[in-house]
Amino acid sequence: MSENPLAPPRLRSPADASALSARIWPASATRTDDGSLVVGGITAHDLVEQFGTPLYVVDEHDVQSRAVRVRDAFAEAFGRIGTHAHVYYAAKAFLTTQVAAWMAEADLRVDVCTGGELAVALAGGVDPGRLGFHGNDKSDAEIARAVQVGVGTIVLDSHEEVQRVADAAADAGVVQRVRIRINSGVHASTHEYLATAREDQKFGIPLSEAVQAAEAIRARPSLAFVGLHSHIGSQIFDESGFREAARRLMDVHATLVRSGPVPELNLGGGWGIDYTEADSAFAPEDIADALATIVAEACAERDIPVPEIAVEPGRYIVGPAGVTLYRVGTIKPVQLETDDGGSATRTYVSVDGGMSDNARPALYGADYTARLARTSDASPVLTRVVGKHCESGDIVVHDEYLPGDVRRGDLLAVAATGAYCWSLASNYNHVGRPPVVAVADGRARILVRGESVDDLLARDTGVSPAAAPGAVR
């Protein structure tokens, strides 16, 4: 099959536009003998018949097994160098009470960054002592609540938070464990909006001010200094950034050890996952081994004890386990001029969702993989999957080869949507957010119900929902 000149270099015309790559799709994703897409033992058609579209689908066993695999990989790697590793699930990726419970069952800790995430984690049964609370602008109420419920560690993001958390802890009559989030200055190889350790951005305390911040913490009797925290960004495939951040943190860690205990070092998360065939994700064992080697060598060079280590994966655990199902609507072939003066066709495939259920392509130019929920022998055509919203940037999948017989009414599945899709969902154009269902062993259950028109009107004080006319999604 010849390549469409409008396709990006990373995308090749596939031999089989219905194939499901195990690197990208949930562990349980397969096809029946008649070609129907199956996730968690249930066909996409059966799921849609019961719950409608758009629909977030989460492979429950895949989430749980990925959590356990990461936990075990870090336990083994850091056990070899004589210390412990604590895995925190980064709840911002995707959090419901059931997801929180899954993480607790897998013996993971949970990292939250708002009062809302804290409330959901607690409602999901997570021991507050196994929670970390970070964020660049925590309110006084959020800090007080975190202290009162016994959150295990609060991550301080600025100098002013030292006194604010100290006051809250003193008022509650407790000693609060805290970390300092350090802006290491490492420029991670990712989208600008996903890089969180560059100098000119909102997160963290500069590396050069870390000792000053630690001394301020140690001077307050209501605070206990636990250690440093680093997060250089998200969706990163190059391990050099993690190596350099760890090295810089270990330099400061060694300085602080000389003046008092520094029991832990938090190396953050941000490991990339495979959204397309062009991506190349780390195996958890590989990143665990690499970080353990870095820490062991750094401690030996500085003649200091090996600290306990914490890491904070989120996307890595839930991202590949998620699929979003849509109903195909308008099909629109568009003839475009190519750079060589010729022409080529890009087929726009509209679906009944869009940027309200997946904002990542609009925010970051994120790429995804899509497949029809049926198989087809038709030759692949270059498509752009777009949503129903009134924005030209409302793109779900920028570039994908789909079977040329894609038609109105087809079900379309987009892979690796378990992270940051539901979390970033909105009601743009007054579209209700879709339901989230967990699938396992041929059964489906709702984790979060979808929103109806009545839900959208319920908070509008200008009209009585009972008197409002019905609407169709």
CSV table of N, CA, C and O in Angstrom, one decimal, residues 425-468:
chain,number,residue,atom,x,y,z
A,425,ALA,N,-12.0,16.0,31.2
A,425,ALA,CA,-13.3,16.1,30.5
A,425,ALA,C,-14.1,17.4,30.9
A,425,ALA,O,-14.0,17.8,32.1
A,426,SER,N,-14.8,17.9,30.0
A,426,SER,CA,-15.6,19.1,30.3
A,426,SER,C,-17.0,19.0,29.7
A,426,SER,O,-17.4,18.0,29.1
A,427,ASN,N,-17.8,20.1,29.9
A,427,ASN,CA,-19.1,20.2,29.3
A,427,ASN,C,-19.2,21.1,28.2
A,427,ASN,O,-20.2,21.8,27.9
A,428,TYR,N,-18.1,21.3,27.4
A,428,TYR,CA,-18.1,22.3,26.3
A,428,TYR,C,-19.2,22.0,25.4
A,428,TYR,O,-19.5,20.8,25.1
A,429,ASN,N,-19.8,23.0,24.9
A,429,ASN,CA,-21.0,23.0,24.1
A,429,ASN,C,-22.2,22.2,24.8
A,429,ASN,O,-23.1,21.7,24.1
A,430,HIS,N,-22.1,22.2,26.1
A,430,HIS,CA,-23.2,21.6,26.9
A,430,HIS,C,-23.3,20.1,26.5
A,430,HIS,O,-24.5,19.6,26.4
A,431,VAL,N,-22.2,19.4,26.3
A,431,VAL,CA,-22.2,18.0,26.1
A,431,VAL,C,-21.9,17.3,27.4
A,431,VAL,O,-21.0,17.7,28.2
A,432,GLY,N,-22.7,16.4,27.8
A,432,GLY,CA,-22.5,15.6,29.1
A,432,GLY,C,-21.3,14.8,29.0
A,432,GLY,O,-21.0,14.2,28.0
A,433,ARG,N,-20.6,14.7,30.1
A,433,ARG,CA,-19.4,13.8,30.2
A,433,ARG,C,-19.9,12.3,30.2
A,433,ARG,O,-20.9,12.0,30.8
A,434,PRO,N,-19.1,11.5,29.4
A,434,PRO,CA,-19.5,10.1,29.2
A,434,PRO,C,-19.4,9.3,30.5
A,434,PRO,O,-18.6,9.7,31.4
A,435,PRO,N,-20.1,8.2,30.6
A,435,PRO,CA,-19.9,7.3,31.7
A,435,PRO,C,-18.5,6.5,31.6
A,435,PRO,O,-17.9,6.5,30.5
A,436,VAL,N,-18.1,6.0,32.7
A,436,VAL,CA,-16.9,5.2,32.8
A,436,VAL,C,-17.3,3.8,33.3
A,436,VAL,O,-17.9,3.7,34.3
A,437,VAL,N,-16.9,2.8,32.5
A,437,VAL,CA,-17.3,1.4,32.9
A,437,VAL,C,-16.0,0.6,33.1
A,437,VAL,O,-15.0,0.8,32.3
A,438,ALA,N,-15.9,-0.2,34.1
A,438,ALA,CA,-14.9,-1.2,34.3
A,438,ALA,C,-15.3,-2.5,33.7
A,438,ALA,O,-16.4,-2.9,33.9
A,439,VAL,N,-14.4,-3.2,33.0
A,439,VAL,CA,-14.7,-4.5,32.4
A,439,VAL,C,-13.7,-5.5,32.9
A,439,VAL,O,-12.5,-5.3,33.0
A,440,ALA,N,-14.3,-6.7,33.2
A,440,ALA,CA,-13.4,-7.8,33.6
A,440,ALA,C,-14.2,-9.1,33.6
A,440,ALA,O,-15.4,-9.2,34.0
A,441,ASP,N,-13.6,-10.1,33.0
A,441,ASP,CA,-14.2,-11.5,33.0
A,441,ASP,C,-15.6,-11.5,32.4
A,441,ASP,O,-16.5,-12.2,32.9
A,442,GLY,N,-15.8,-10.7,31.4
A,442,GLY,CA,-17.1,-10.7,30.7
A,442,GLY,C,-18.2,-9.9,31.4
A,442,GLY,O,-19.4,-10.0,31.0
A,443,ARG,N,-17.8,-9.1,32.4
A,443,ARG,CA,-18.8,-8.3,33.1
A,443,ARG,C,-18.4,-6.8,33.1
A,443,ARG,O,-17.2,-6.5,33.0
A,444,ALA,N,-19.4,-6.0,33.1
A,444,ALA,CA,-19.1,-4.5,33.1
A,444,ALA,C,-19.9,-3.9,34.2
A,444,ALA,O,-21.0,-4.3,34.5
A,445,ARG,N,-19.3,-2.9,34.8
A,445,ARG,CA,-19.9,-2.1,35.9
A,445,ARG,C,-19.5,-0.7,35.8
A,445,ARG,O,-18.4,-0.3,35.4
A,446,ILE,N,-20.5,0.2,36.1
A,446,ILE,CA,-20.2,1.6,36.0
A,446,ILE,C,-19.3,2.1,37.2
A,446,ILE,O,-19.6,1.8,38.4
A,447,LEU,N,-18.3,2.8,36.9
A,447,LEU,CA,-17.4,3.4,37.9
A,447,LEU,C,-17.9,4.9,38.1
A,447,LEU,O,-18.0,5.3,39.2
A,448,VAL,N,-18.3,5.5,37.0
A,448,VAL,CA,-18.9,6.9,37.1
A,448,VAL,C,-20.0,7.0,36.1
A,448,VAL,O,-19.8,6.7,34.9
A,449,ARG,N,-21.2,7.4,36.5
A,449,ARG,CA,-22.3,7.4,35.6
A,449,ARG,C,-22.1,8.6,34.7
A,449,ARG,O,-21.5,9.6,35.0
A,450,GLY,N,-22.7,8.5,33.5
A,450,GLY,CA,-22.6,9.6,32.5
A,450,GLY,C,-23.6,10.7,32.9
A,450,GLY,O,-24.5,10.6,33.8
A,451,GLU,N,-23.4,11.9,32.3
A,451,GLU,CA,-24.2,13.0,32.6
A,451,GLU,C,-25.4,13.2,31.6
A,451,GLU,O,-25.2,13.1,30.4
A,452,SER,N,-26.5,13.5,32.1
A,452,SER,CA,-27.7,13.7,31.3
A,452,SER,C,-27.9,15.2,31.1
A,452,SER,O,-27.3,16.0,31.7
A,453,VAL,N,-28.9,15.5,30.2
A,453,VAL,CA,-29.3,16.9,30.1
A,453,VAL,C,-29.8,17.5,31.4
A,453,VAL,O,-29.5,18.6,31.7
A,454,ASP,N,-30.5,16.7,32.1
A,454,ASP,CA,-31.0,17.1,33.5
A,454,ASP,C,-29.8,17.5,34.4
A,454,ASP,O,-29.9,18.4,35.1
A,455,ASP,N,-28.7,16.7,34.3
A,455,ASP,CA,-27.6,17.0,35.1
A,455,ASP,C,-27.0,18.4,34.7
A,455,ASP,O,-26.6,19.2,35.5
A,456,LEU,N,-26.9,18.6,33.4
A,456,LEU,CA,-26.4,19.9,32.9
A,456,LEU,C,-27.2,21.1,33.3
A,456,LEU,O,-26.7,22.2,33.6
A,457,LEU,N,-28.5,20.9,33.4
A,457,LEU,CA,-29.4,22.0,33.8
A,457,LEU,C,-29.6,22.1,35.3
A,457,LEU,O,-30.1,23.2,35.8
A,458,ALA,N,-29.2,21.1,36.0
A,458,ALA,CA,-29.4,21.1,37.5
A,458,ALA,C,-28.8,22.3,38.2
A,458,ALA,O,-29.3,22.8,39.2
A,459,ARG,N,-27.7,22.8,37.7
A,459,ARG,CA,-27.0,23.9,38.4
A,459,ARG,C,-27.3,25.2,37.8
A,459,ARG,O,-26.8,26.2,38.3
A,460,ASP,N,-28.1,25.2,36.7
A,460,ASP,CA,-28.4,26.5,36.1
A,460,ASP,C,-29.6,27.1,36.8
A,460,ASP,O,-30.8,26.6,36.8
A,461,THR,N,-29.4,28.2,37.5
A,461,THR,CA,-30.5,28.7,38.4
A,461,THR,C,-31.5,29.5,37.6
A,461,THR,O,-32.6,29.9,38.2
A,462,GLY,N,-31.3,29.7,36.3
A,462,GLY,CA,-32.3,30.4,35.5
A,462,GLY,C,-33.4,29.6,35.0
A,462,GLY,O,-34.4,30.2,34.4
A,463,VAL,N,-33.4,28.3,35.2
A,463,VAL,CA,-34.5,27.5,34.6
A,463,VAL,C,-34.7,26.3,35.5
A,463,VAL,O,-33.8,25.8,36.1
A,464,SER,N,-36.0,25.9,35.6
A,464,SER,CA,-36.3,24.7,36.4
A,464,SER,C,-36.0,23.5,35.5
A,464,SER,O,-36.6,23.4,34.4
A,465,PRO,N,-35.2,22.5,35.9
A,465,PRO,CA,-34.9,21.3,35.1
A,465,PRO,C,-36.2,20.6,34.7
A,465,PRO,O,-36.3,20.0,33.7
A,466,ALA,N,-37.2,20.6,35.6
A,466,ALA,CA,-38.4,19.9,35.3
A,466,ALA,C,-39.2,20.5,34.2
A,466,ALA,O,-39.9,19.8,33.5
A,467,ALA,N,-39.0,21.8,34.0
A,467,ALA,CA,-39.7,22.5,32.9
A,467,ALA,C,-38.9,22.6,31.6
A,467,ALA,O,-39.4,23.0,30.6
A,468,ALA,N,-37.6,22.2,31.7
A,468,ALA,CA,-36.8,22.3,30.5
A,468,ALA,C,-37.1,21.3,29.5
A,468,ALA,O,-37.4,20.1,29.8
